[in-house]
Amino acid sequence: MDDYRIQTTKDGSLSLYSLSYEEGFHDKDGALRESIRKYLLPAQLEQFSNTEKIVVLDVCMGLGYNTGCTLEKLFQSNVKIEWHGLEIDQRPLNLALNQKIFQKIWSPKLLHFFNCINKSGKWTDGFNEGNIHWGDARQKIYELKDSLKFDLILLDPFSPQKCPELWSEEFISVLTEKLSIKGRLITYSTAASIRASFKRAGLKIYSIVPLTDNQNKWSSGTVAMRKELEEHFISENCQFKELSTREIEHLATRSSIPYRDPTGRGSSKEIISTREIEQSKSQLINTSSWRKRWNTAQ
């Protein structure tokens, strides 16, 4: 575990800092709080209360908070669950499961899920089932049946600048093909490159509304889906909103140039370098002028 440092976040939940990526797994405010705010609430799971089955994909499961929050909520309903996870490194989950601070967050039923996934990669509980696919998500996603369509895709890799492989236009395109008609792809990222890739994949995008105690943040993440949302889903609890003028203009800057990985095997250095070259030749507005304009306008 030399490249992971254990952190306790402000809400008392366990997180990790990756020395190799030089990035934390969560906001310092709280690992659990972040998963609830950026993934669970925008999923609006109550919309699935009348469906027979919900199919969930967790891309970069990490310590398991996004899945944990989602499943705990779904366990309270009678909806059948089919869960799949894509994760390259088993160590974070393994480490978390050995920490009392992590164990006490979850119900026995959820801890059973985590332990099954950790030990055998599979979980069954009545009609519910789950599988984790350990390895590079770019290859492992092809282990999923073509016919499988996801109602929820939770996308949570390290940031695009650190892990561009899982934010590439090509990978986003594959995820889009896996999204069900009414499905939602949810991510913490507000990057113009990612949102522009969602749009080019044919998805409609919404902005996750930040917490009221964080007025400096203009967005807490992105929800992408095939169909436009009915108005009541947007207004309910105000979890997300249409993109603001500021966010729309962001998509017309050089920041919107995508990460490209046509072979699905490019290294992060190659992907970032290719994008930087493309940005340097671009006729799009310089992002710094967009930033300057909106900072002065505030």
PDB file of C-alpha atoms in Angstrom:
ATOM      1  CA  MET A   1       0.000   0.000   0.000  1.00  0.00           C
ATOM      2  CA  ASP A   2       3.038   2.257  -0.380  1.00  0.00           C
ATOM      3  CA  ASP A   3       1.333   4.464  -2.967  1.00  0.00           C
ATOM      4  CA  TYR A   4      -1.842   5.034  -0.885  1.00  0.00           C
ATOM      5  CA  ARG A   5      -2.174   7.235   2.156  1.00  0.00           C
ATOM      6  CA  ILE A   6      -5.241   6.877   4.397  1.00  0.00           C
ATOM      7  CA  GLN A   7      -7.185  10.082   5.036  1.00  0.00           C
ATOM      8  CA  THR A   8     -10.160  10.840   7.248  1.00  0.00           C
ATOM      9  CA  THR A   9     -12.389  13.433   5.588  1.00  0.00           C
ATOM     10  CA  LYS A  10     -14.363  16.176   7.356  1.00  0.00           C
ATOM     11  CA  ASP A  11     -17.549  14.094   7.608  1.00  0.00           C
ATOM     12  CA  GLY A  12     -15.592  11.372   9.429  1.00  0.00           C
ATOM     13  CA  SER A  13     -15.527   8.936   6.491  1.00  0.00           C
ATOM     14  CA  LEU A  14     -12.423   7.166   5.225  1.00  0.00           C
ATOM     15  CA  SER A  15     -10.679   8.156   2.013  1.00  0.00           C
ATOM     16  CA  LEU A  16      -7.324   7.614   0.317  1.00  0.00           C
ATOM     17  CA  TYR A  17      -4.696   9.779  -1.329  1.00  0.00           C
ATOM     18  CA  SER A  18      -2.867   8.259  -4.296  1.00  0.00           C
ATOM     19  CA  LEU A  19       0.825   9.147  -4.349  1.00  0.00           C
ATOM     20  CA  SER A  20       1.207   7.827  -7.899  1.00  0.00           C
ATOM     21  CA  TYR A  21      -1.656   9.986  -9.246  1.00  0.00           C
ATOM     22  CA  GLU A  22      -0.962  12.795  -6.734  1.00  0.00           C
ATOM     23  CA  GLU A  23      -4.686  13.071  -6.147  1.00  0.00           C
ATOM     24  CA  GLY A  24      -7.190  12.248  -3.421  1.00  0.00           C
ATOM     25  CA  PHE A  25     -10.053   9.828  -4.018  1.00  0.00           C
ATOM     26  CA  HIS A  26     -12.580  12.332  -2.636  1.00  0.00           C
ATOM     27  CA  ASP A  27     -13.224  15.928  -1.604  1.00  0.00           C
ATOM     28  CA  LYS A  28     -11.735  16.772   1.778  1.00  0.00           C
ATOM     29  CA  ASP A  29     -15.274  17.698   2.920  1.00  0.00           C
ATOM     30  CA  GLY A  30     -16.249  14.054   3.006  1.00  0.00           C
ATOM     31  CA  ALA A  31     -16.061  10.852   0.979  1.00  0.00           C
ATOM     32  CA  LEU A  32     -19.577   9.756   1.954  1.00  0.00           C
ATOM     33  CA  ARG A  33     -21.002  13.261   1.592  1.00  0.00           C
ATOM     34  CA  GLU A  34     -19.510  13.604  -1.903  1.00  0.00           C
ATOM     35  CA  SER A  35     -20.976  10.293  -3.093  1.00  0.00           C
ATOM     36  CA  ILE A  36     -24.412  11.224  -1.794  1.00  0.00           C
ATOM     37  CA  ARG A  37     -24.327  14.724  -3.277  1.00  0.00           C
ATOM     38  CA  LYS A  38     -22.692  13.986  -6.646  1.00  0.00           C
ATOM     39  CA  TYR A  39     -23.982  10.494  -7.422  1.00  0.00           C
ATOM     40  CA  LEU A  40     -26.867   9.281  -5.244  1.00  0.00           C
ATOM     41  CA  LEU A  41     -29.084  12.388  -5.284  1.00  0.00           C
ATOM     42  CA  PRO A  42     -28.738  13.096  -9.047  1.00  0.00           C
ATOM     43  CA  ALA A  43     -29.644   9.432  -9.727  1.00  0.00           C
ATOM     44  CA  GLN A  44     -33.136  10.160  -8.289  1.00  0.00           C
ATOM     45  CA  LEU A  45     -33.586   6.452  -7.580  1.00  0.00           C
ATOM     46  CA  GLU A  46     -37.258   6.925  -6.758  1.00  0.00           C
ATOM     47  CA  GLN A  47     -37.864   7.069 -10.523  1.00  0.00           C
ATOM     48  CA  PHE A  48     -37.146   3.300 -10.619  1.00  0.00           C
ATOM     49  CA  SER A  49     -39.659   2.404  -7.892  1.00  0.00           C
ATOM     50  CA  ASN A  50     -42.121   0.960 -10.426  1.00  0.00           C
ATOM     51  CA  THR A  51     -39.547  -0.882 -12.514  1.00  0.00           C
ATOM     52  CA  GLU A  52     -38.827  -4.548 -12.037  1.00  0.00           C
ATOM     53  CA  LYS A  53     -35.049  -4.318 -12.336  1.00  0.00           C
ATOM     54  CA  ILE A  54     -32.289  -1.690 -12.297  1.00  0.00           C
ATOM     55  CA  VAL A  55     -28.937  -2.298 -13.984  1.00  0.00           C
ATOM     56  CA  VAL A  56     -25.959  -0.345 -12.602  1.00  0.00           C
ATOM     57  CA  LEU A  57     -22.377   0.111 -13.846  1.00  0.00           C
ATOM     58  CA  ASP A  58     -19.718   1.593 -11.549  1.00  0.00           C
ATOM     59  CA  VAL A  59     -16.676   2.723 -13.558  1.00  0.00           C
ATOM     60  CA  CYS A  60     -13.695   3.008 -11.182  1.00  0.00           C
ATOM     61  CA  MET A  61     -15.277   1.604  -8.061  1.00  0.00           C
ATOM     62  CA  GLY A  62     -12.318   2.588  -5.852  1.00  0.00           C
ATOM     63  CA  LEU A  63     -13.384   2.390  -2.207  1.00  0.00           C
ATOM     64  CA  GLY A  64     -16.975   1.669  -3.233  1.00  0.00           C
ATOM     65  CA  TYR A  65     -18.802   4.728  -1.870  1.00  0.00           C
ATOM     66  CA  ASN A  66     -20.843   5.466  -5.021  1.00  0.00           C
ATOM     67  CA  THR A  67     -22.042   1.876  -5.267  1.00  0.00           C
ATOM     68  CA  GLY A  68     -22.501   1.645  -1.484  1.00  0.00           C
ATOM     69  CA  CYS A  69     -24.817   4.671  -1.311  1.00  0.00           C
ATOM     70  CA  THR A  70     -26.765   3.502  -4.369  1.00  0.00           C
ATOM     71  CA  LEU A  71     -27.279  -0.077  -3.194  1.00  0.00           C
ATOM     72  CA  GLU A  72     -28.209   0.922   0.374  1.00  0.00           C
ATOM     73  CA  LYS A  73     -31.030   3.025  -1.091  1.00  0.00           C
ATOM     74  CA  LEU A  74     -32.103   0.299  -3.546  1.00  0.00           C
ATOM     75  CA  PHE A  75     -32.163  -2.327  -0.762  1.00  0.00           C
ATOM     76  CA  GLN A  76     -35.053  -0.359   0.749  1.00  0.00           C
ATOM     77  CA  SER A  77     -37.185  -1.018  -2.369  1.00  0.00           C
ATOM     78  CA  ASN A  78     -38.320  -4.214  -4.087  1.00  0.00           C
ATOM     79  CA  VAL A  79     -36.406  -3.492  -7.272  1.00  0.00           C
ATOM     80  CA  LYS A  80     -34.155  -6.273  -8.572  1.00  0.00           C
ATOM     81  CA  ILE A  81     -30.514  -5.196  -8.905  1.00  0.00           C
ATOM     82  CA  GLU A  82     -27.937  -6.209 -11.484  1.00  0.00           C
ATOM     83  CA  TRP A  83     -24.603  -4.546 -10.724  1.00  0.00           C
ATOM     84  CA  HIS A  84     -21.316  -4.461 -12.627  1.00  0.00           C
ATOM     85  CA  GLY A  85     -18.072  -2.785 -11.631  1.00  0.00           C
ATOM     86  CA  LEU A  86     -14.949  -1.872 -13.607  1.00  0.00           C
ATOM     87  CA  GLU A  87     -11.826  -1.369 -11.492  1.00  0.00           C
ATOM     88  CA  ILE A  88      -8.112  -1.825 -12.157  1.00  0.00           C
ATOM     89  CA  ASP A  89      -6.919  -1.980  -8.526  1.00  0.00           C
ATOM     90  CA  GLN A  90      -8.367  -4.198  -5.821  1.00  0.00           C
ATOM     91  CA  ARG A  91      -6.249  -2.700  -3.043  1.00  0.00           C
ATOM     92  CA  PRO A  92      -8.440   0.332  -2.131  1.00  0.00           C
ATOM     93  CA  LEU A  93     -11.531  -1.816  -1.451  1.00  0.00           C
ATOM     94  CA  ASN A  94      -9.434  -4.393   0.365  1.00  0.00           C
ATOM     95  CA  LEU A  95      -7.866  -1.706   2.522  1.00  0.00           C
ATOM     96  CA  ALA A  96     -11.214  -0.050   3.273  1.00  0.00           C
ATOM     97  CA  LEU A  97     -12.832  -3.318   4.362  1.00  0.00           C
ATOM     98  CA  ASN A  98     -10.146  -3.707   7.016  1.00  0.00           C
ATOM     99  CA  GLN A  99     -10.907  -0.307   8.554  1.00  0.00           C
ATOM    100  CA  LYS A 100     -13.506  -0.015  11.348  1.00  0.00           C
ATOM    101  CA  ILE A 101     -14.277   3.565  10.301  1.00  0.00           C
ATOM    102  CA  PHE A 102     -15.379   2.226   6.886  1.00  0.00           C
ATOM    103  CA  GLN A 103     -17.227  -0.855   8.184  1.00  0.00           C
ATOM    104  CA  LYS A 104     -19.473   1.138  10.518  1.00  0.00           C
ATOM    105  CA  ILE A 105     -20.895   3.282   7.674  1.00  0.00           C
ATOM    106  CA  TRP A 106     -22.662   0.375   5.968  1.00  0.00           C
ATOM    107  CA  SER A 107     -25.429  -2.120   6.744  1.00  0.00           C
ATOM    108  CA  PRO A 108     -24.508  -5.824   7.183  1.00  0.00           C
ATOM    109  CA  LYS A 109     -26.177  -6.503   3.816  1.00  0.00           C
ATOM    110  CA  LEU A 110     -23.944  -3.976   2.059  1.00  0.00           C
ATOM    111  CA  LEU A 111     -20.802  -5.196   3.815  1.00  0.00           C
ATOM    112  CA  HIS A 112     -21.708  -8.697   2.627  1.00  0.00           C
ATOM    113  CA  PHE A 113     -21.860  -7.311  -0.935  1.00  0.00           C
ATOM    114  CA  PHE A 114     -18.434  -5.658  -0.584  1.00  0.00           C
ATOM    115  CA  ASN A 115     -16.867  -8.799   0.907  1.00  0.00           C
ATOM    116  CA  CYS A 116     -18.260 -11.036  -1.859  1.00  0.00           C
ATOM    117  CA  ILE A 117     -16.989  -8.688  -4.573  1.00  0.00           C
ATOM    118  CA  ASN A 118     -13.599  -8.455  -2.873  1.00  0.00           C
ATOM    119  CA  LYS A 119     -13.171 -12.204  -2.339  1.00  0.00           C
ATOM    120  CA  SER A 120     -14.739 -13.801  -5.402  1.00  0.00           C
ATOM    121  CA  GLY A 121     -15.663 -10.952  -7.752  1.00  0.00           C
ATOM    122  CA  LYS A 122     -19.310 -12.095  -7.645  1.00  0.00           C
ATOM    123  CA  TRP A 123     -22.343 -11.402  -5.459  1.00  0.00           C
ATOM    124  CA  THR A 124     -25.822 -12.894  -5.287  1.00  0.00           C
ATOM    125  CA  ASP A 125     -28.574 -12.074  -2.835  1.00  0.00           C
ATOM    126  CA  GLY A 126     -31.979 -13.489  -3.754  1.00  0.00           C
ATOM    127  CA  PHE A 127     -32.729 -12.121  -7.235  1.00  0.00           C
ATOM    128  CA  ASN A 128     -29.910  -9.561  -6.977  1.00  0.00           C
ATOM    129  CA  GLU A 129     -26.561 -10.199  -8.615  1.00  0.00           C
ATOM    130  CA  GLY A 130     -23.263  -8.446  -9.154  1.00  0.00           C
ATOM    131  CA  ASN A 131     -19.910  -8.912 -10.892  1.00  0.00           C
ATOM    132  CA  ILE A 132     -16.708  -6.924 -10.814  1.00  0.00           C
ATOM    133  CA  HIS A 133     -14.378  -6.938 -13.803  1.00  0.00           C
ATOM    134  CA  TRP A 134     -10.839  -6.346 -12.506  1.00  0.00           C
ATOM    135  CA  GLY A 135      -8.444  -4.738 -14.982  1.00  0.00           C
ATOM    136  CA  ASP A 136      -8.203  -1.851 -17.458  1.00  0.00           C
ATOM    137  CA  ALA A 137     -11.783  -0.604 -17.968  1.00  0.00           C
ATOM    138  CA  ARG A 138     -11.049   0.114 -21.654  1.00  0.00           C
ATOM    139  CA  GLN A 139     -10.682  -3.608 -22.303  1.00  0.00           C
ATOM    140  CA  LYS A 140     -12.848  -5.017 -19.525  1.00  0.00           C
ATOM    141  CA  ILE A 141     -15.957  -3.151 -20.707  1.00  0.00           C
ATOM    142  CA  TYR A 142     -16.066  -5.607 -23.617  1.00  0.00           C
ATOM    143  CA  GLU A 143     -16.678  -8.450 -21.132  1.00  0.00           C
ATOM    144  CA  LEU A 144     -20.166  -6.988 -20.661  1.00  0.00           C
ATOM    145  CA  LYS A 145     -22.811  -8.503 -22.919  1.00  0.00           C
ATOM    146  CA  ASP A 146     -23.729  -6.326 -25.900  1.00  0.00           C
ATOM    147  CA  SER A 147     -27.382  -6.677 -24.961  1.00  0.00           C
ATOM    148  CA  LEU A 148     -26.781  -5.230 -21.478  1.00  0.00           C
ATOM    149  CA  LYS A 149     -28.056  -1.655 -21.120  1.00  0.00           C
ATOM    150  CA  PHE A 150     -27.465   0.333 -17.941  1.00  0.00           C
ATOM    151  CA  ASP A 151     -29.977   2.521 -16.136  1.00  0.00           C
ATOM    152  CA  LEU A 152     -27.168   4.098 -14.138  1.00  0.00           C
ATOM    153  CA  ILE A 153     -23.521   4.553 -15.069  1.00  0.00           C
ATOM    154  CA  LEU A 154     -21.395   6.042 -12.275  1.00  0.00           C
ATOM    155  CA  LEU A 155     -18.211   7.444 -13.851  1.00  0.00           C
ATOM    156  CA  ASP A 156     -15.556   8.246 -11.249  1.00  0.00           C
ATOM    157  CA  PRO A 157     -11.929   7.929 -12.435  1.00  0.00           C
ATOM    158  CA  PHE A 158      -9.125  10.240 -11.301  1.00  0.00           C
ATOM    159  CA  SER A 159      -9.304  13.647 -13.003  1.00  0.00           C
ATOM    160  CA  PRO A 160      -8.967  13.909 -16.806  1.00  0.00           C
ATOM    161  CA  GLN A 161      -5.512  15.484 -16.530  1.00  0.00           C
ATOM    162  CA  LYS A 162      -4.304  12.525 -14.422  1.00  0.00           C
ATOM    163  CA  CYS A 163      -6.234   9.648 -16.017  1.00  0.00           C
ATOM    164  CA  PRO A 164      -7.267  10.753 -19.539  1.00  0.00           C
ATOM    165  CA  GLU A 165      -7.603   7.116 -20.675  1.00  0.00           C
ATOM    166  CA  LEU A 166     -11.031   6.822 -19.049  1.00  0.00           C
ATOM    167  CA  TRP A 167     -12.256  10.215 -20.266  1.00  0.00           C
ATOM    168  CA  SER A 168     -11.461   9.773 -23.948  1.00  0.00           C
ATOM    169  CA  GLU A 169     -14.020  10.463 -26.650  1.00  0.00           C
ATOM    170  CA  GLU A 170     -13.810   6.795 -27.642  1.00  0.00           C
ATOM    171  CA  PHE A 171     -14.426   5.425 -24.124  1.00  0.00           C
ATOM    172  CA  ILE A 172     -17.311   7.857 -23.593  1.00  0.00           C
ATOM    173  CA  SER A 173     -18.773   6.657 -26.893  1.00  0.00           C
ATOM    174  CA  VAL A 174     -18.652   3.025 -25.674  1.00  0.00           C
ATOM    175  CA  LEU A 175     -20.314   4.013 -22.372  1.00  0.00           C
ATOM    176  CA  THR A 176     -23.038   5.863 -24.301  1.00  0.00           C
ATOM    177  CA  GLU A 177     -23.832   2.709 -26.285  1.00  0.00           C
ATOM    178  CA  LYS A 178     -24.335   0.928 -22.943  1.00  0.00           C
ATOM    179  CA  LEU A 179     -26.830   3.482 -21.626  1.00  0.00           C
ATOM    180  CA  SER A 180     -30.505   2.509 -21.582  1.00  0.00           C
ATOM    181  CA  ILE A 181     -33.104   4.822 -23.160  1.00  0.00           C
ATOM    182  CA  LYS A 182     -33.966   6.466 -19.830  1.00  0.00           C
ATOM    183  CA  GLY A 183     -30.563   5.786 -18.273  1.00  0.00           C
ATOM    184  CA  ARG A 184     -28.312   8.350 -16.617  1.00  0.00           C
ATOM    185  CA  LEU A 185     -24.546   8.663 -16.807  1.00  0.00           C
ATOM    186  CA  ILE A 186     -23.387  10.596 -13.738  1.00  0.00           C
ATOM    187  CA  THR A 187     -19.936  12.047 -13.061  1.00  0.00           C
ATOM    188  CA  TYR A 188     -18.293  14.618 -10.804  1.00  0.00           C
ATOM    189  CA  SER A 189     -16.436  16.094 -13.792  1.00  0.00           C
ATOM    190  CA  THR A 190     -17.454  19.502 -15.147  1.00  0.00           C
ATOM    191  CA  ALA A 191     -14.591  19.635 -17.685  1.00  0.00           C
ATOM    192  CA  ALA A 192     -15.539  21.125 -21.055  1.00  0.00           C
ATOM    193  CA  SER A 193     -13.679  18.291 -22.828  1.00  0.00           C
ATOM    194  CA  ILE A 194     -15.852  15.674 -21.123  1.00  0.00           C
ATOM    195  CA  ARG A 195     -19.128  17.526 -21.575  1.00  0.00           C
ATOM    196  CA  ALA A 196     -18.337  18.183 -25.249  1.00  0.00           C
ATOM    197  CA  SER A 197     -17.625  14.457 -25.726  1.00  0.00           C
ATOM    198  CA  PHE A 198     -20.992  13.632 -24.125  1.00  0.00           C
ATOM    199  CA  LYS A 199     -22.717  16.028 -26.526  1.00  0.00           C
ATOM    200  CA  ARG A 200     -20.932  14.598 -29.574  1.00  0.00           C
ATOM    201  CA  ALA A 201     -22.021  11.133 -28.411  1.00  0.00           C
ATOM    202  CA  GLY A 202     -25.596  12.415 -28.702  1.00  0.00           C
ATOM    203  CA  LEU A 203     -26.288  12.865 -25.006  1.00  0.00           C
ATOM    204  CA  LYS A 204     -28.261  15.675 -23.374  1.00  0.00           C
ATOM    205  CA  ILE A 205     -26.316  17.153 -20.450  1.00  0.00           C
ATOM    206  CA  TYR A 206     -27.321  18.750 -17.166  1.00  0.00           C
ATOM    207  CA  SER A 207     -25.287  20.441 -14.447  1.00  0.00           C
ATOM    208  CA  ILE A 208     -25.355  19.151 -10.859  1.00  0.00           C
ATOM    209  CA  VAL A 209     -26.238  22.032  -8.534  1.00  0.00           C
ATOM    210  CA  PRO A 210     -23.505  22.695  -5.931  1.00  0.00           C
ATOM    211  CA  LEU A 211     -24.243  22.743  -2.220  1.00  0.00           C
ATOM    212  CA  THR A 212     -25.495  26.114  -1.007  1.00  0.00           C
ATOM    213  CA  ASP A 213     -22.517  26.422   1.336  1.00  0.00           C
ATOM    214  CA  ASN A 214     -20.148  26.389  -1.646  1.00  0.00           C
ATOM    215  CA  GLN A 215     -21.150  29.482  -3.587  1.00  0.00           C
ATOM    216  CA  ASN A 216     -17.834  29.697  -5.464  1.00  0.00           C
ATOM    217  CA  LYS A 217     -18.502  26.465  -7.344  1.00  0.00           C
ATOM    218  CA  TRP A 218     -20.572  26.824 -10.484  1.00  0.00           C
ATOM    219  CA  SER A 219     -21.261  23.089 -10.794  1.00  0.00           C
ATOM    220  CA  SER A 220     -20.689  19.866  -8.838  1.00  0.00           C
ATOM    221  CA  GLY A 221     -20.755  17.527 -11.800  1.00  0.00           C
ATOM    222  CA  THR A 222     -22.611  16.384 -14.889  1.00  0.00           C
ATOM    223  CA  VAL A 223     -25.599  14.161 -15.627  1.00  0.00           C
ATOM    224  CA  ALA A 224     -25.803  12.907 -19.224  1.00  0.00           C
ATOM    225  CA  MET A 225     -28.676  11.020 -20.828  1.00  0.00           C
ATOM    226  CA  ARG A 226     -30.166  10.054 -24.171  1.00  0.00           C
ATOM    227  CA  LYS A 227     -33.504  11.808 -23.728  1.00  0.00           C
ATOM    228  CA  GLU A 228     -34.359  15.267 -22.523  1.00  0.00           C
ATOM    229  CA  LEU A 229     -35.615  15.153 -18.972  1.00  0.00           C
ATOM    230  CA  GLU A 230     -39.188  15.907 -18.092  1.00  0.00           C
ATOM    231  CA  GLU A 231     -39.347  19.265 -16.327  1.00  0.00           C
ATOM    232  CA  HIS A 232     -40.453  17.838 -12.974  1.00  0.00           C
ATOM    233  CA  PHE A 233     -37.269  15.759 -12.736  1.00  0.00           C
ATOM    234  CA  ILE A 234     -35.193  18.936 -13.044  1.00  0.00           C
ATOM    235  CA  SER A 235     -37.216  21.016 -10.598  1.00  0.00           C
ATOM    236  CA  GLU A 236     -37.625  18.263  -7.996  1.00  0.00           C
ATOM    237  CA  ASN A 237     -35.247  19.056  -5.126  1.00  0.00           C
ATOM    238  CA  CYS A 238     -33.197  21.083  -7.636  1.00  0.00           C
ATOM    239  CA  GLN A 239     -30.517  18.370  -7.907  1.00  0.00           C
ATOM    240  CA  PHE A 240     -29.519  19.544 -11.363  1.00  0.00           C
ATOM    241  CA  LYS A 241     -30.295  22.226 -13.908  1.00  0.00           C
ATOM    242  CA  GLU A 242     -29.872  23.145 -17.554  1.00  0.00           C
ATOM    243  CA  LEU A 243     -26.377  24.415 -18.401  1.00  0.00           C
ATOM    244  CA  SER A 244     -25.919  28.128 -17.667  1.00  0.00           C
ATOM    245  CA  THR A 245     -24.683  30.610 -20.301  1.00  0.00           C
ATOM    246  CA  ARG A 246     -21.299  30.431 -18.632  1.00  0.00           C
ATOM    247  CA  GLU A 247     -21.172  26.632 -18.972  1.00  0.00           C
ATOM    248  CA  ILE A 248     -22.389  26.708 -22.581  1.00  0.00           C
ATOM    249  CA  GLU A 249     -19.683  29.227 -23.489  1.00  0.00           C
ATOM    250  CA  HIS A 250     -17.116  26.971 -21.780  1.00  0.00           C
ATOM    251  CA  LEU A 251     -17.957  24.332 -24.424  1.00  0.00           C
ATOM    252  CA  ALA A 252     -16.845  26.731 -27.171  1.00  0.00           C
ATOM    253  CA  THR A 253     -13.322  27.166 -25.784  1.00  0.00           C
ATOM    254  CA  ARG A 254     -10.127  25.183 -26.396  1.00  0.00           C
ATOM    255  CA  SER A 255     -10.860  23.288 -23.189  1.00  0.00           C
ATOM    256  CA  SER A 256     -13.615  21.469 -25.075  1.00  0.00           C
ATOM    257  CA  ILE A 257     -11.117  19.658 -27.312  1.00  0.00           C
ATOM    258  CA  PRO A 258     -11.459  15.969 -26.369  1.00  0.00           C
ATOM    259  CA  TYR A 259      -8.984  13.422 -25.107  1.00  0.00           C
ATOM    260  CA  ARG A 260      -8.453  10.932 -27.928  1.00  0.00           C
ATOM    261  CA  ASP A 261      -7.488   7.278 -27.558  1.00  0.00           C
ATOM    262  CA  PRO A 262      -8.359   5.558 -30.867  1.00  0.00           C
ATOM    263  CA  THR A 263      -6.570   2.279 -30.022  1.00  0.00           C
ATOM    264  CA  GLY A 264      -8.006   2.044 -26.481  1.00  0.00           C
ATOM    265  CA  ARG A 265      -4.471   1.340 -25.282  1.00  0.00           C
ATOM    266  CA  GLY A 266      -2.835   4.774 -25.306  1.00  0.00           C
ATOM    267  CA  SER A 267      -0.792   5.910 -22.302  1.00  0.00           C
ATOM    268  CA  SER A 268      -1.874   8.996 -20.356  1.00  0.00           C
ATOM    269  CA  LYS A 269       1.210  10.877 -21.617  1.00  0.00           C
ATOM    270  CA  GLU A 270       0.393  10.101 -25.262  1.00  0.00           C
ATOM    271  CA  ILE A 271      -3.263  11.094 -24.862  1.00  0.00           C
ATOM    272  CA  ILE A 272      -2.437  14.386 -23.109  1.00  0.00           C
ATOM    273  CA  SER A 273       0.323  15.243 -25.584  1.00  0.00           C
ATOM    274  CA  THR A 274      -1.964  14.639 -28.603  1.00  0.00           C
ATOM    275  CA  ARG A 275      -4.608  16.889 -27.070  1.00  0.00           C
ATOM    276  CA  GLU A 276      -2.120  19.673 -26.300  1.00  0.00           C
ATOM    277  CA  ILE A 277      -0.973  19.678 -29.939  1.00  0.00           C
ATOM    278  CA  GLU A 278      -4.576  19.837 -31.127  1.00  0.00           C
ATOM    279  CA  GLN A 279      -5.298  22.704 -28.708  1.00  0.00           C
ATOM    280  CA  SER A 280      -2.264  24.684 -29.888  1.00  0.00           C
ATOM    281  CA  LYS A 281      -3.529  24.550 -33.486  1.00  0.00           C
ATOM    282  CA  SER A 282      -7.163  25.257 -32.597  1.00  0.00           C
ATOM    283  CA  GLN A 283      -9.066  28.350 -33.719  1.00  0.00           C
ATOM    284  CA  LEU A 284     -11.387  28.100 -30.708  1.00  0.00           C
ATOM    285  CA  ILE A 285     -11.455  30.801 -28.022  1.00  0.00           C
ATOM    286  CA  ASN A 286      -8.657  30.634 -25.497  1.00  0.00           C
ATOM    287  CA  THR A 287     -10.036  29.289 -22.210  1.00  0.00           C
ATOM    288  CA  SER A 288      -8.233  31.948 -20.169  1.00  0.00           C
ATOM    289  CA  SER A 289     -10.258  34.703 -21.850  1.00  0.00           C
ATOM    290  CA  TRP A 290     -13.477  32.833 -21.030  1.00  0.00           C
ATOM    291  CA  ARG A 291     -12.322  32.485 -17.432  1.00  0.00           C
ATOM    292  CA  LYS A 292     -11.327  36.147 -17.211  1.00  0.00           C
ATOM    293  CA  ARG A 293     -14.656  37.272 -18.577  1.00  0.00           C
ATOM    294  CA  TRP A 294     -16.700  35.229 -16.126  1.00  0.00           C
ATOM    295  CA  ASN A 295     -14.530  35.993 -13.117  1.00  0.00           C
ATOM    296  CA  THR A 296     -14.843  39.710 -13.751  1.00  0.00           C
ATOM    297  CA  ALA A 297     -18.559  39.398 -14.464  1.00  0.00           C
ATOM    298  CA  GLN A 298     -19.241  37.809 -11.068  1.00  0.00           C
TER     299      GLN A 298
END
